[in-house]
Amino acid sequence: MRDEIFPEYGSPNLQRYEDGAVEWKILFSPEFSGHVFTSSEIMMDTVVTNTIGLVNLLELRLGLHYDEVSAQERMALYYDAVSKYMEAHPKNVMAESFKTSGLTTAKAMLGWRDELRSADWDFDGTSISSRLSVLIGVEEYFRKKDGCDMAGRLHIVTDQVAMQKLDCSHMTCLLACDKDWLKPNVRELLNALERQGAKLELIPQAPVSDSNLCRVREMIFEGRQGKITLDENDSSLLIYQFNDERQAAQYLAYEQMDDVDLWINADNKQMDNWLLLMNKAMTGSITSDCTPQLTQLFVMGLGLFASPLNVNTLIEWLNMPLHPLDSFFRSHLAEAIVQEGGYRNDVCRNLVKDYVDGKFVYLDEQQKALSIEEQQEIREKGREQRQKKVDVFLPPLQASDEIDTEKVRLFVSQLASWSRQRAHLMDDGKQNLQWIEQLTSVAGMCDALHILLSTISSPVIDYQTIDSWMSGIYEKGSFTNAVAEKGCRMVVDSPSKIASVAQNTVWMGVDGDDAMAGECAFLYPSEKLQLTQERYIRAWDESMQNRYHQFMSLMPLWMTEKQLILVVCLSRAGEATLKHPLMVRLEQQVSNLDKFIRTPKIDEEKLLDVKIVDREEAAAEIQFDHASKLQWPDHLSPTSIATLTEYPLDFLMERMLNITAEGKAQMADVKTIQGNVAHAVIEALFAPRQGKAYATPKEIAERLKEYDAVYNELVEAKGAILQLAENKLTEKLLHEQLRSCLDSLLEILKDNELKVTGCERYVEMNMKLGLPKALDENGNPKASDMLGFIDMTLEDRDGHPVVFDFKWTTWAKGYQNKLEQNRSVQLELYRKMLGQTKKDEVKRVAYFLMPEARLYSKEDFKGRYCTQIKSSDDSNIVEQLRQGVIYRKKQLDGGLLEMMGPYDELSYVNDTEDMGLYPLLKDDETGGKKANFFSQYGLFLTKMQDL
């Protein structure tokens, strides 16, 4: 990088004179930033630079140095200065605006200030207008911290070049345009260099010829009037017209066009995407007006200070690709939050404690061979550092309505430090360029907020203030989308970034109005007139400014020798485009322009034919290979038994192959969360306490006085997404409905003389399913191959066990049908399992449906909230399910998987009666088996032509 900016260092190609001086060239234009097109002959004795680069270069030679202040830091410093001015002068024209939207107003004022400084304003003219008086007043506070701005540095360099009599006799400055067209202060610097011996010349332009391109060039720049007719046999100027930018990028990426040595494309992202798809070298592009993933560390981290805590933000924060916390721990914590439904619960607390204690520290094989005490010493080493990370980068495990200002300061300080350190440790490879760019941006945003926080003297801060500042600092920007690859096309993002003659040029995006706002356009005409007349500013002459912008915007006409292709799109993003001024001139003055307009399309003969697969209907069963590699679990639950028996594809995909639609970072839907909260509240209020064997209705009635406190605590722990603004109405409704359900449930207990013996009660049983044997702590095979958790177990007045299963659903009819058709799998399996555990037959089982608050059962329960369902089938479905599991396991082990297809073609259906299998339901409309309404795998069961 040093060699690129300061060519006298490290280059073997420099021409040195006897006095040791170096002959070198400067290709200069205020527009030359980023990537600029130069000829292949340009070596290290040449610098391509803009105004800032030229100032930096001369400062080095003059021995001048200034600390750079980032844009975000300057904005924060200016906000601080405005705040102090407003405090000292509360009655001013900008006061109300600053009070309403402080940071936004300060940013606008800083923009005005910098534009005026660029016009050499020295903060004179207090009587011109009230808003300029405010800028002058703020400057007294700002200049002390901002140091020397670019306008000041430009003046100092200009003065020093003249005063120190800097020898510039070996310097040639090649200008992109006439010196007289440039801004006054830039022109003054060039004049100073010229007085010290520097040679000022224009960059060589394309030679004059009798081609169409030259004729158009003369017509445009010499201001010729009247129409011209171009030679139809001359293709030096062509217009490629496309319907939209997608067609343009696809065609131009597909075509080789190896003879083109310069591409001009302001938005090259889509072109790079097509080049990537076509396995061609990407040219390098940026994504404009975007907020890349890693830059969101700033806004997500600050979002954790909000109350109530946004659990979705926390999950996204934990799943960032780069993070101050260890990735293994973050993954487990995010998964726990998803499974539990919240962050402030015992599971997450224990995970955080385990992390601090070092249980997530990775030990290599050599360390694992050490004694337990030595391993513990290794884990203890980073304990203090891990505790600091948890305190800074995780929200507290106890909710608080107040935000400690010092904690916010510590967070932004630590995040900035980590971002810089992480970026520094990365190598400069292209795969890391985007990360480094984004990390640097995060650090800058944190620095800016740290400065803003210094204006707060109170120990607590309101989140609205943080959010307002954060919104002002965190803005969309332009970030690297792809890095240029070896052998790629030469692309610049602006027609003004051309420093050498190109033989053939493709200019994309020749549409839209390219008019630019004039200097200090925000000024009122009266303000600008008085500033100019009183010589407070050196205004850029409007005629020169217009010449400059017109010339630079049409550089491809001047700098292309053989062929220039203008690419025009009729629409962008679905909207018709405006015509570019160049196209307007061509249409007005070229009589046969239509002869040079092409509408190119990719030759269809070059495209590959895609074979269409048309599967007319889904197969009833399919055969698959490598069935021996399937890993069966050592136990099943009542839910998984039902799934395996009825829908083996769902079981295979979800339980064995772990292919699911939900990621580990995806919270359950609101309806499921409502059910989780309801289960947790019931357990907290109805379960036996203090080691008692049961809880009576009288005890439970007394506990219901705690409902609000228990509910709020468990919403925080199990249903955090209900606290989000978009779910507030749902949460309020849940609070009311659940309370009504608990009152109904208590009345059911009283009416039937039931007492609660447990909630979420663990039960197990050996069904002899043929699954692999699980081992206990002593290495002995376990007997049980089915386990489950019963929502509520009870006893009646005679001491006989009873089972309740809770469901939060609006589909009461579905559960009624299960009971009526003897297909309530969970209840029947729980009946059997609890019966074996209690050594007593469970005579009554029931669904308690919420928010309907009604109990449904095949058995008799008393009370107004109970409904008995008569079943026409009294088959032993537990044995049918056992046989069904054994049958399905044999099928899958043999590589046979049941799909959909005609009902009568299913092997399982044909064997159901003979083998005593759990029967499948038939869908009379489709003729197949009844589909799983909750399946995530319908894609595999659908006709291909219907997709």
PDB file of C-alpha atoms in Angstrom, residues 330-584:
ATOM      1  CA  ARG A 330     -23.192 -19.749  22.185  1.00  0.00           C
ATOM      2  CA  SER A 331     -24.622 -22.610  20.146  1.00  0.00           C
ATOM      3  CA  HIS A 332     -25.728 -24.483  23.275  1.00  0.00           C
ATOM      4  CA  LEU A 333     -27.168 -21.362  24.888  1.00  0.00           C
ATOM      5  CA  ALA A 334     -29.144 -20.412  21.760  1.00  0.00           C
ATOM      6  CA  GLU A 335     -30.511 -23.947  21.517  1.00  0.00           C
ATOM      7  CA  ALA A 336     -31.506 -23.885  25.192  1.00  0.00           C
ATOM      8  CA  ILE A 337     -33.325 -20.563  24.740  1.00  0.00           C
ATOM      9  CA  VAL A 338     -35.266 -22.003  21.801  1.00  0.00           C
ATOM     10  CA  GLN A 339     -36.164 -25.197  23.644  1.00  0.00           C
ATOM     11  CA  GLU A 340     -37.112 -23.446  26.871  1.00  0.00           C
ATOM     12  CA  GLY A 341     -38.864 -20.532  25.216  1.00  0.00           C
ATOM     13  CA  GLY A 342     -36.910 -17.877  27.120  1.00  0.00           C
ATOM     14  CA  TYR A 343     -33.579 -16.833  28.577  1.00  0.00           C
ATOM     15  CA  ARG A 344     -34.225 -16.117  32.222  1.00  0.00           C
ATOM     16  CA  ASN A 345     -34.744 -19.702  33.401  1.00  0.00           C
ATOM     17  CA  ASP A 346     -32.773 -22.317  35.322  1.00  0.00           C
ATOM     18  CA  VAL A 347     -31.563 -24.171  32.224  1.00  0.00           C
ATOM     19  CA  CYS A 348     -29.911 -21.054  30.800  1.00  0.00           C
ATOM     20  CA  ARG A 349     -28.587 -20.023  34.200  1.00  0.00           C
ATOM     21  CA  ASN A 350     -26.888 -23.396  34.573  1.00  0.00           C
ATOM     22  CA  LEU A 351     -25.419 -23.161  31.074  1.00  0.00           C
ATOM     23  CA  VAL A 352     -23.932 -19.742  31.804  1.00  0.00           C
ATOM     24  CA  LYS A 353     -22.524 -21.051  35.093  1.00  0.00           C
ATOM     25  CA  ASP A 354     -21.019 -24.070  33.320  1.00  0.00           C
ATOM     26  CA  TYR A 355     -19.359 -21.742  30.802  1.00  0.00           C
ATOM     27  CA  VAL A 356     -17.840 -19.600  33.531  1.00  0.00           C
ATOM     28  CA  ASP A 357     -16.702 -22.754  35.379  1.00  0.00           C
ATOM     29  CA  GLY A 358     -14.864 -23.902  32.260  1.00  0.00           C
ATOM     30  CA  LYS A 359     -17.009 -26.877  31.311  1.00  0.00           C
ATOM     31  CA  PHE A 360     -17.038 -25.673  27.689  1.00  0.00           C
ATOM     32  CA  VAL A 361     -13.242 -25.445  27.539  1.00  0.00           C
ATOM     33  CA  TYR A 362     -11.892 -27.800  24.864  1.00  0.00           C
ATOM     34  CA  LEU A 363      -9.279 -30.296  26.060  1.00  0.00           C
ATOM     35  CA  ASP A 364      -7.059 -32.114  23.589  1.00  0.00           C
ATOM     36  CA  GLU A 365      -6.214 -35.793  23.927  1.00  0.00           C
ATOM     37  CA  GLN A 366      -3.081 -35.090  25.952  1.00  0.00           C
ATOM     38  CA  GLN A 367      -4.980 -32.899  28.393  1.00  0.00           C
ATOM     39  CA  LYS A 368      -7.776 -35.452  28.704  1.00  0.00           C
ATOM     40  CA  ALA A 369      -5.188 -37.969  29.921  1.00  0.00           C
ATOM     41  CA  LEU A 370      -4.352 -35.733  32.900  1.00  0.00           C
ATOM     42  CA  SER A 371      -5.870 -36.206  36.319  1.00  0.00           C
ATOM     43  CA  ILE A 372      -9.210 -34.632  37.216  1.00  0.00           C
ATOM     44  CA  GLU A 373      -7.419 -32.091  39.422  1.00  0.00           C
ATOM     45  CA  GLU A 374      -5.053 -31.069  36.596  1.00  0.00           C
ATOM     46  CA  GLN A 375      -7.921 -30.782  34.136  1.00  0.00           C
ATOM     47  CA  GLN A 376      -9.761 -28.563  36.607  1.00  0.00           C
ATOM     48  CA  GLU A 377      -6.712 -26.311  36.892  1.00  0.00           C
ATOM     49  CA  ILE A 378      -6.782 -25.844  33.109  1.00  0.00           C
ATOM     50  CA  ARG A 379     -10.461 -24.957  33.231  1.00  0.00           C
ATOM     51  CA  GLU A 380      -9.936 -22.490  36.076  1.00  0.00           C
ATOM     52  CA  LYS A 381      -7.280 -20.481  34.234  1.00  0.00           C
ATOM     53  CA  GLY A 382      -9.675 -18.366  32.167  1.00  0.00           C
ATOM     54  CA  ARG A 383     -12.482 -18.193  34.701  1.00  0.00           C
ATOM     55  CA  GLU A 384     -12.117 -14.485  35.470  1.00  0.00           C
ATOM     56  CA  GLN A 385     -11.961 -13.572  31.788  1.00  0.00           C
ATOM     57  CA  ARG A 386     -15.027 -15.691  30.994  1.00  0.00           C
ATOM     58  CA  GLN A 387     -16.954 -14.063  33.819  1.00  0.00           C
ATOM     59  CA  LYS A 388     -16.114 -10.617  32.421  1.00  0.00           C
ATOM     60  CA  LYS A 389     -17.308 -11.677  28.957  1.00  0.00           C
ATOM     61  CA  VAL A 390     -20.592 -12.959  30.361  1.00  0.00           C
ATOM     62  CA  ASP A 391     -21.128  -9.761  32.347  1.00  0.00           C
ATOM     63  CA  VAL A 392     -20.483  -7.593  29.270  1.00  0.00           C
ATOM     64  CA  PHE A 393     -21.848  -9.555  26.311  1.00  0.00           C
ATOM     65  CA  LEU A 394     -24.909 -11.301  27.795  1.00  0.00           C
ATOM     66  CA  PRO A 395     -27.999  -9.637  29.262  1.00  0.00           C
ATOM     67  CA  PRO A 396     -28.420 -10.090  33.029  1.00  0.00           C
ATOM     68  CA  LEU A 397     -30.314 -13.158  34.142  1.00  0.00           C
ATOM     69  CA  GLN A 398     -32.498 -10.983  36.355  1.00  0.00           C
ATOM     70  CA  ALA A 399     -34.797  -8.482  34.665  1.00  0.00           C
ATOM     71  CA  SER A 400     -34.380  -4.800  35.468  1.00  0.00           C
ATOM     72  CA  ASP A 401     -36.248  -1.715  34.282  1.00  0.00           C
ATOM     73  CA  GLU A 402     -33.187   0.536  34.648  1.00  0.00           C
ATOM     74  CA  ILE A 403     -30.159   0.643  32.358  1.00  0.00           C
ATOM     75  CA  ASP A 404     -26.813   1.333  33.996  1.00  0.00           C
ATOM     76  CA  THR A 405     -25.005   3.961  31.910  1.00  0.00           C
ATOM     77  CA  GLU A 406     -21.623   2.556  32.895  1.00  0.00           C
ATOM     78  CA  LYS A 407     -22.583  -0.907  31.633  1.00  0.00           C
ATOM     79  CA  VAL A 408     -23.487   0.528  28.239  1.00  0.00           C
ATOM     80  CA  ARG A 409     -20.151   2.362  28.138  1.00  0.00           C
ATOM     81  CA  LEU A 410     -18.323  -0.839  29.043  1.00  0.00           C
ATOM     82  CA  PHE A 411     -20.207  -2.791  26.377  1.00  0.00           C
ATOM     83  CA  VAL A 412     -19.384  -0.436  23.493  1.00  0.00           C
ATOM     84  CA  SER A 413     -15.792  -0.090  24.691  1.00  0.00           C
ATOM     85  CA  GLN A 414     -15.261  -3.853  24.905  1.00  0.00           C
ATOM     86  CA  LEU A 415     -17.041  -4.527  21.597  1.00  0.00           C
ATOM     87  CA  ALA A 416     -14.877  -1.924  19.842  1.00  0.00           C
ATOM     88  CA  SER A 417     -11.713  -3.413  21.361  1.00  0.00           C
ATOM     89  CA  TRP A 418     -12.671  -6.957  20.387  1.00  0.00           C
ATOM     90  CA  SER A 419     -13.647  -5.898  16.831  1.00  0.00           C
ATOM     91  CA  ARG A 420     -10.298  -4.213  16.202  1.00  0.00           C
ATOM     92  CA  GLN A 421      -8.347  -7.080  17.694  1.00  0.00           C
ATOM     93  CA  ARG A 422     -10.285  -9.678  15.708  1.00  0.00           C
ATOM     94  CA  ALA A 423      -9.813  -7.719  12.465  1.00  0.00           C
ATOM     95  CA  HIS A 424      -6.084  -7.322  13.202  1.00  0.00           C
ATOM     96  CA  LEU A 425      -5.630 -11.069  13.706  1.00  0.00           C
ATOM     97  CA  MET A 426      -7.170 -11.893  10.325  1.00  0.00           C
ATOM     98  CA  ASP A 427      -4.923 -12.190   7.305  1.00  0.00           C
ATOM     99  CA  ASP A 428      -5.531  -9.984   4.281  1.00  0.00           C
ATOM    100  CA  GLY A 429      -6.859 -12.790   2.099  1.00  0.00           C
ATOM    101  CA  LYS A 430      -9.902 -12.008   0.002  1.00  0.00           C
ATOM    102  CA  GLN A 431     -12.012 -14.421   2.059  1.00  0.00           C
ATOM    103  CA  ASN A 432     -11.442 -12.198   5.117  1.00  0.00           C
ATOM    104  CA  LEU A 433     -11.691  -8.800   3.438  1.00  0.00           C
ATOM    105  CA  GLN A 434     -15.433  -8.527   4.017  1.00  0.00           C
ATOM    106  CA  TRP A 435     -15.115  -9.543   7.689  1.00  0.00           C
ATOM    107  CA  ILE A 436     -12.319  -7.014   8.298  1.00  0.00           C
ATOM    108  CA  GLU A 437     -14.324  -4.282   6.601  1.00  0.00           C
ATOM    109  CA  GLN A 438     -17.384  -4.981   8.727  1.00  0.00           C
ATOM    110  CA  LEU A 439     -15.469  -5.370  12.002  1.00  0.00           C
ATOM    111  CA  THR A 440     -13.787  -2.027  11.411  1.00  0.00           C
ATOM    112  CA  SER A 441     -17.205  -0.474  10.852  1.00  0.00           C
ATOM    113  CA  VAL A 442     -18.484  -1.960  14.136  1.00  0.00           C
ATOM    114  CA  ALA A 443     -15.504  -0.517  16.003  1.00  0.00           C
ATOM    115  CA  GLY A 444     -16.126   2.921  14.515  1.00  0.00           C
ATOM    116  CA  MET A 445     -19.806   2.860  15.479  1.00  0.00           C
ATOM    117  CA  CYS A 446     -18.908   1.835  19.042  1.00  0.00           C
ATOM    118  CA  ASP A 447     -16.393   4.689  19.294  1.00  0.00           C
ATOM    119  CA  ALA A 448     -19.044   7.147  18.173  1.00  0.00           C
ATOM    120  CA  LEU A 449     -21.552   5.929  20.747  1.00  0.00           C
ATOM    121  CA  HIS A 450     -18.880   5.997  23.448  1.00  0.00           C
ATOM    122  CA  ILE A 451     -18.356   9.690  22.732  1.00  0.00           C
ATOM    123  CA  LEU A 452     -22.107  10.324  22.880  1.00  0.00           C
ATOM    124  CA  LEU A 453     -22.321   8.464  26.197  1.00  0.00           C
ATOM    125  CA  SER A 454     -19.732  10.837  27.626  1.00  0.00           C
ATOM    126  CA  THR A 455     -22.407  13.549  27.428  1.00  0.00           C
ATOM    127  CA  ILE A 456     -24.520  11.588  29.954  1.00  0.00           C
ATOM    128  CA  SER A 457     -23.751  12.318  33.593  1.00  0.00           C
ATOM    129  CA  SER A 458     -26.624  10.382  35.207  1.00  0.00           C
ATOM    130  CA  PRO A 459     -25.984   6.804  36.449  1.00  0.00           C
ATOM    131  CA  VAL A 460     -28.936   5.453  34.440  1.00  0.00           C
ATOM    132  CA  ILE A 461     -29.936   6.021  30.839  1.00  0.00           C
ATOM    133  CA  ASP A 462     -33.233   5.651  29.043  1.00  0.00           C
ATOM    134  CA  TYR A 463     -33.322   3.044  26.270  1.00  0.00           C
ATOM    135  CA  GLN A 464     -35.093   5.510  23.979  1.00  0.00           C
ATOM    136  CA  THR A 465     -31.962   7.667  24.091  1.00  0.00           C
ATOM    137  CA  ILE A 466     -29.771   4.681  23.222  1.00  0.00           C
ATOM    138  CA  ASP A 467     -32.121   3.696  20.420  1.00  0.00           C
ATOM    139  CA  SER A 468     -32.163   7.234  19.019  1.00  0.00           C
ATOM    140  CA  TRP A 469     -28.364   7.444  18.983  1.00  0.00           C
ATOM    141  CA  MET A 470     -28.033   3.959  17.630  1.00  0.00           C
ATOM    142  CA  SER A 471     -30.410   4.756  14.758  1.00  0.00           C
ATOM    143  CA  GLY A 472     -28.374   7.812  13.877  1.00  0.00           C
ATOM    144  CA  ILE A 473     -25.033   5.988  13.954  1.00  0.00           C
ATOM    145  CA  TYR A 474     -26.087   2.694  12.390  1.00  0.00           C
ATOM    146  CA  GLU A 475     -26.868   3.458   8.781  1.00  0.00           C
ATOM    147  CA  LYS A 476     -26.906   1.550   5.560  1.00  0.00           C
ATOM    148  CA  GLY A 477     -23.644   1.699   3.666  1.00  0.00           C
ATOM    149  CA  SER A 478     -21.621   0.206   0.849  1.00  0.00           C
ATOM    150  CA  PHE A 479     -19.678  -2.961   1.600  1.00  0.00           C
ATOM    151  CA  THR A 480     -17.669  -5.426  -0.435  1.00  0.00           C
ATOM    152  CA  ASN A 481     -19.821  -7.999  -2.185  1.00  0.00           C
ATOM    153  CA  ALA A 482     -17.090  -9.800  -4.123  1.00  0.00           C
ATOM    154  CA  VAL A 483     -13.360  -9.388  -4.502  1.00  0.00           C
ATOM    155  CA  ALA A 484     -11.847  -9.158  -7.976  1.00  0.00           C
ATOM    156  CA  GLU A 485     -10.410 -12.499  -9.116  1.00  0.00           C
ATOM    157  CA  LYS A 486      -7.425 -13.263 -11.301  1.00  0.00           C
ATOM    158  CA  GLY A 487      -8.134 -12.840 -15.003  1.00  0.00           C
ATOM    159  CA  CYS A 488     -11.290 -10.782 -14.472  1.00  0.00           C
ATOM    160  CA  ARG A 489     -12.561  -7.893 -16.559  1.00  0.00           C
ATOM    161  CA  MET A 490     -11.407  -4.360 -15.815  1.00  0.00           C
ATOM    162  CA  VAL A 491     -14.363  -2.585 -14.168  1.00  0.00           C
ATOM    163  CA  VAL A 492     -14.738   0.917 -12.706  1.00  0.00           C
ATOM    164  CA  ASP A 493     -17.869   2.140 -10.979  1.00  0.00           C
ATOM    165  CA  SER A 494     -18.005   5.625 -12.514  1.00  0.00           C
ATOM    166  CA  PRO A 495     -17.437   7.074 -15.989  1.00  0.00           C
ATOM    167  CA  SER A 496     -15.198   9.702 -14.381  1.00  0.00           C
ATOM    168  CA  LYS A 497     -12.657   7.138 -13.134  1.00  0.00           C
ATOM    169  CA  ILE A 498     -10.710   6.844 -16.378  1.00  0.00           C
ATOM    170  CA  ALA A 499      -7.072   7.908 -16.410  1.00  0.00           C
ATOM    171  CA  SER A 500      -5.952   6.354 -19.703  1.00  0.00           C
ATOM    172  CA  VAL A 501      -7.280   5.773 -23.198  1.00  0.00           C
ATOM    173  CA  ALA A 502      -9.205   2.525 -23.636  1.00  0.00           C
ATOM    174  CA  GLN A 503      -9.457   0.802 -26.989  1.00  0.00           C
ATOM    175  CA  ASN A 504     -12.923  -0.680 -26.411  1.00  0.00           C
ATOM    176  CA  THR A 505     -15.325   0.334 -23.653  1.00  0.00           C
ATOM    177  CA  VAL A 506     -18.683  -0.972 -22.457  1.00  0.00           C
ATOM    178  CA  TRP A 507     -20.576   1.647 -20.482  1.00  0.00           C
ATOM    179  CA  MET A 508     -23.419   0.105 -18.488  1.00  0.00           C
ATOM    180  CA  GLY A 509     -26.202   2.017 -16.798  1.00  0.00           C
ATOM    181  CA  VAL A 510     -26.541   4.826 -19.330  1.00  0.00           C
ATOM    182  CA  ASP A 511     -29.930   5.873 -18.042  1.00  0.00           C
ATOM    183  CA  GLY A 512     -31.275   8.285 -15.468  1.00  0.00           C
ATOM    184  CA  ASP A 513     -30.596  11.932 -14.795  1.00  0.00           C
ATOM    185  CA  ASP A 514     -26.925  12.487 -13.954  1.00  0.00           C
ATOM    186  CA  ALA A 515     -27.449  16.048 -12.717  1.00  0.00           C
ATOM    187  CA  MET A 516     -25.494  16.838  -9.566  1.00  0.00           C
ATOM    188  CA  ALA A 517     -26.398  19.238  -6.801  1.00  0.00           C
ATOM    189  CA  GLY A 518     -24.449  22.449  -6.856  1.00  0.00           C
ATOM    190  CA  GLU A 519     -21.976  23.481  -4.195  1.00  0.00           C
ATOM    191  CA  CYS A 520     -23.684  24.436  -0.898  1.00  0.00           C
ATOM    192  CA  ALA A 521     -27.088  23.792  -2.450  1.00  0.00           C
ATOM    193  CA  PHE A 522     -28.700  23.870   1.002  1.00  0.00           C
ATOM    194  CA  LEU A 523     -28.091  27.634   1.279  1.00  0.00           C
ATOM    195  CA  TYR A 524     -30.908  30.045   0.602  1.00  0.00           C
ATOM    196  CA  PRO A 525     -30.174  32.232  -2.469  1.00  0.00           C
ATOM    197  CA  SER A 526     -29.953  35.274  -0.199  1.00  0.00           C
ATOM    198  CA  GLU A 527     -27.463  33.502   2.067  1.00  0.00           C
ATOM    199  CA  LYS A 528     -25.260  32.362  -0.803  1.00  0.00           C
ATOM    200  CA  LEU A 529     -25.364  35.779  -2.448  1.00  0.00           C
ATOM    201  CA  GLN A 530     -24.314  37.608   0.707  1.00  0.00           C
ATOM    202  CA  LEU A 531     -21.609  35.052   1.578  1.00  0.00           C
ATOM    203  CA  THR A 532     -20.189  35.440  -1.905  1.00  0.00           C
ATOM    204  CA  GLN A 533     -20.435  39.232  -2.094  1.00  0.00           C
ATOM    205  CA  GLU A 534     -18.851  39.672   1.324  1.00  0.00           C
ATOM    206  CA  ARG A 535     -16.142  37.174   0.278  1.00  0.00           C
ATOM    207  CA  TYR A 536     -16.845  34.916   3.237  1.00  0.00           C
ATOM    208  CA  ILE A 537     -16.693  31.972   0.825  1.00  0.00           C
ATOM    209  CA  ARG A 538     -14.913  31.429  -2.454  1.00  0.00           C
ATOM    210  CA  ALA A 539     -17.763  30.020  -4.450  1.00  0.00           C
ATOM    211  CA  TRP A 540     -17.165  27.638  -7.316  1.00  0.00           C
ATOM    212  CA  ASP A 541     -18.216  29.474 -10.459  1.00  0.00           C
ATOM    213  CA  GLU A 542     -21.427  27.820 -11.631  1.00  0.00           C
ATOM    214  CA  SER A 543     -20.429  27.747 -15.289  1.00  0.00           C
ATOM    215  CA  MET A 544     -17.097  26.111 -14.443  1.00  0.00           C
ATOM    216  CA  GLN A 545     -18.815  23.700 -12.073  1.00  0.00           C
ATOM    217  CA  ASN A 546     -21.282  22.661 -14.793  1.00  0.00           C
ATOM    218  CA  ARG A 547     -18.463  22.212 -17.308  1.00  0.00           C
ATOM    219  CA  TYR A 548     -16.525  20.101 -14.861  1.00  0.00           C
ATOM    220  CA  HIS A 549     -19.442  17.783 -14.053  1.00  0.00           C
ATOM    221  CA  GLN A 550     -20.502  17.449 -17.684  1.00  0.00           C
ATOM    222  CA  PHE A 551     -16.982  16.642 -18.835  1.00  0.00           C
ATOM    223  CA  MET A 552     -16.290  14.100 -16.069  1.00  0.00           C
ATOM    224  CA  SER A 553     -19.634  12.368 -16.563  1.00  0.00           C
ATOM    225  CA  LEU A 554     -18.877  11.903 -20.286  1.00  0.00           C
ATOM    226  CA  MET A 555     -15.241  10.801 -19.942  1.00  0.00           C
ATOM    227  CA  PRO A 556     -15.843   7.534 -21.873  1.00  0.00           C
ATOM    228  CA  LEU A 557     -16.458   9.608 -25.038  1.00  0.00           C
ATOM    229  CA  TRP A 558     -13.071  11.300 -24.685  1.00  0.00           C
ATOM    230  CA  MET A 559     -11.100   8.284 -23.509  1.00  0.00           C
ATOM    231  CA  THR A 560     -12.287   5.528 -25.898  1.00  0.00           C
ATOM    232  CA  GLU A 561     -10.442   5.081 -29.166  1.00  0.00           C
ATOM    233  CA  LYS A 562     -12.030   2.257 -31.161  1.00  0.00           C
ATOM    234  CA  GLN A 563     -15.477   1.278 -29.878  1.00  0.00           C
ATOM    235  CA  LEU A 564     -17.857   2.527 -27.195  1.00  0.00           C
ATOM    236  CA  ILE A 565     -20.960   0.461 -26.362  1.00  0.00           C
ATOM    237  CA  LEU A 566     -23.677   2.247 -24.416  1.00  0.00           C
ATOM    238  CA  VAL A 567     -25.877  -0.147 -22.414  1.00  0.00           C
ATOM    239  CA  VAL A 568     -29.389   1.183 -21.821  1.00  0.00           C
ATOM    240  CA  CYS A 569     -32.116  -0.428 -19.690  1.00  0.00           C
ATOM    241  CA  LEU A 570     -35.738   0.511 -20.269  1.00  0.00           C
ATOM    242  CA  SER A 571     -36.690  -0.280 -16.676  1.00  0.00           C
ATOM    243  CA  ARG A 572     -35.060  -0.887 -13.294  1.00  0.00           C
ATOM    244  CA  ALA A 573     -36.726  -2.625 -10.377  1.00  0.00           C
ATOM    245  CA  GLY A 574     -39.974  -2.634 -12.339  1.00  0.00           C
ATOM    246  CA  GLU A 575     -40.032   1.102 -12.976  1.00  0.00           C
ATOM    247  CA  ALA A 576     -39.335   2.911 -16.240  1.00  0.00           C
ATOM    248  CA  THR A 577     -35.950   4.624 -16.334  1.00  0.00           C
ATOM    249  CA  LEU A 578     -35.236   8.235 -17.133  1.00  0.00           C
ATOM    250  CA  LYS A 579     -33.227   8.958 -20.244  1.00  0.00           C
ATOM    251  CA  HIS A 580     -29.617   9.891 -19.740  1.00  0.00           C
ATOM    252  CA  PRO A 581     -28.721  13.406 -21.039  1.00  0.00           C
ATOM    253  CA  LEU A 582     -26.318  11.800 -23.514  1.00  0.00           C
ATOM    254  CA  MET A 583     -29.120   9.663 -24.949  1.00  0.00           C
ATOM    255  CA  VAL A 584     -31.351  12.729 -25.195  1.00  0.00           C
TER     256      VAL A 584
END
